[in-house]
Amino acid sequence: MIKFIDDKMLYILYGKRSYFKYNRLYVDSLLEKFGEGKFDQEPLTHDILKFSYEWAADTFLELMHSQKDVRFLYYLFKVHEDSIKLYYHSQTDPVALEKKEVHISTLSVNRRILKLALEQACDINYTGKIDPDPSVMPGFLMRMEDLLFVGERLFAFAEYMAERRMMEDPLEIIIEKNAYTIQRKYHYDAIYGNMEKLFQEGFSSGLVDKDSVKELREELQKCMGINYDFAGGQIKEIKKHFSPAAPDMQTVQYEALLINLQHNGVSLENSENFYAGLVLSRANKLPIQKSVYLSHSFRRYFFRPILLVSINGEERALIGDEKWQESILVMATNGFQWQQAPEEWKRNEAFKKYLDRKSEEHDKILEDKVKGILTGRGIPFIHHVVQLSPLKGPATRVDKEPGEIDLIIIDPNCKKILVTDCKYHRARYEMVGFSTDFKNFRDEYEPKIIKKVKFIKNHLPLLQEHFQRDAKIDFDLTVFDVDALFIVNTPTFYILNGTIKTVTITHLVQLIENCYTVPDVIANFEDGSKKSIKHPYYTIQ
């Protein structure tokens, strides 16, 4: 089904035809491999999900590779460009967009599917030319609908597999003759809305680097001698020159971009590295299954707006105006702060130093925000703790073992000592991304902070003297409870199901007011019953 939003933007949804066709094919493949039944035990549930994920990935590739008409590529490209425009509309006036039956959650999934499809286009040898022919459009539309349905299943299976890595025994799968069901067990579905609410609040009010794009322009000039406006602007000018009537669909000769940039005073090395860092081609794109898992990889179309595609045997650069801006924005706001950037750009030593500096600055942004909240509430703390000093005698170092502590917070109202580390991490928007964070917390951050808590517990008299000297406290810390705390800049699933207490900066005041106690949540079941669920929430209770 196709919709024209504001008479110019294409928005496509799959319908019953795609659902019945591919759902039948998928169920038949399940029956052949596993038979009918209810499956709720590992490793069988994992095996079914892995099989399902691979089926969806293979089917998606078959759909893409069976259509080599270049007009379909342009159709796909146009729908993706419009999806970015619709996304911007959703940020400025979501109510108006919903009234036009463009639902933000569906748009978000569709954008991910369209990006994945265009990545696969790099492997296909397209033929033909742009001839207006209404007779081909119904077939193109059907192909798009099928890709959206199969792609939705592909991402859904990936999400379920990610949930397995973060929840305790989460899923059961029912295979019947004409249907299948994947459902969460226990109380998990009944509290899913709590999770979505937390994430939406955090995404809307989390820390954002608002000046990052302006700063990137300056750094490209300083580090590589590149005028950003020229580097991006020449693409638009070339497209207009060769196709004044329809510049959006005009491809570009990639080598011309390099030559023009050199004529603008940029060295050959910097010209090649700059554009190469923005190119996605069959040589550097990820295989489809890895691409879905590695959602924040810099080898994805999300970060690389220049698609190198084969059209009638010639390699051409397909570059969308909307995609160019999107990629630059997400790199600057959700990449550089963690020293994540195109490998080609990191070949420039000056730019590498900029990334190092950017990372240090953003750790400080979160810590300064925390310190401001604590100071405003009169809560004693010390920060960047590398040693503890007694009133008399030599200091005891902690930076080597157990490791530097970002903050030690002393709250006399709650009789709590909070050994605190701040984690400024990348914004994630799906379970696959959250599972990366979860693994980092579980395998890396948890063991370190547990050691730090143990050290402080064993050195409370020393901590007492250090605070007496630095914060002039007059209460006995040896009767306080010692606990670990992570403070993060943006929501992640570990907050809900991690072992160590974790809070976003936007909810820190609320946690303080609750005396650092994570509240229970209420699970509301379909039969009207209720149950109080303790943290960690996605565990068997």
mmCIF file of C-alpha atoms in Angstrom, residues 11 23 51 68 107 110 133 163 332 396 432 478 498 525:
data_model
loop_
_atom_site.group_PDB
_atom_site.id
_atom_site.type_symbol
_atom_site.label_atom_id
_atom_site.label_comp_id
_atom_site.label_asym_id
_atom_site.label_seq_id
_atom_site.Cartn_x
_atom_site.Cartn_y
_atom_site.Cartn_z
ATOM 1 C CA TYR A 11 5.220 6.194 2.318
ATOM 2 C CA ASN A 23 3.994 -16.019 6.535
ATOM 3 C CA PHE A 51 16.837 -20.605 11.921
ATOM 4 C CA LYS A 68 17.907 -5.665 -11.325
ATOM 5 C CA LEU A 107 8.209 4.614 10.302
ATOM 6 C CA ASN A 110 10.678 0.974 7.870
ATOM 7 C CA ASP A 133 6.638 3.544 -17.531
ATOM 8 C CA GLU A 163 16.287 -10.315 24.567
ATOM 9 C CA ALA A 332 28.782 14.105 15.031
ATOM 10 C CA THR A 396 46.682 5.325 49.845
ATOM 11 C CA VAL A 432 20.154 -5.372 19.527
ATOM 12 C CA THR A 478 31.523 3.303 59.479
ATOM 13 C CA GLY A 498 21.365 -5.242 35.560
ATOM 14 C CA PHE A 525 -2.132 -9.035 33.502
#
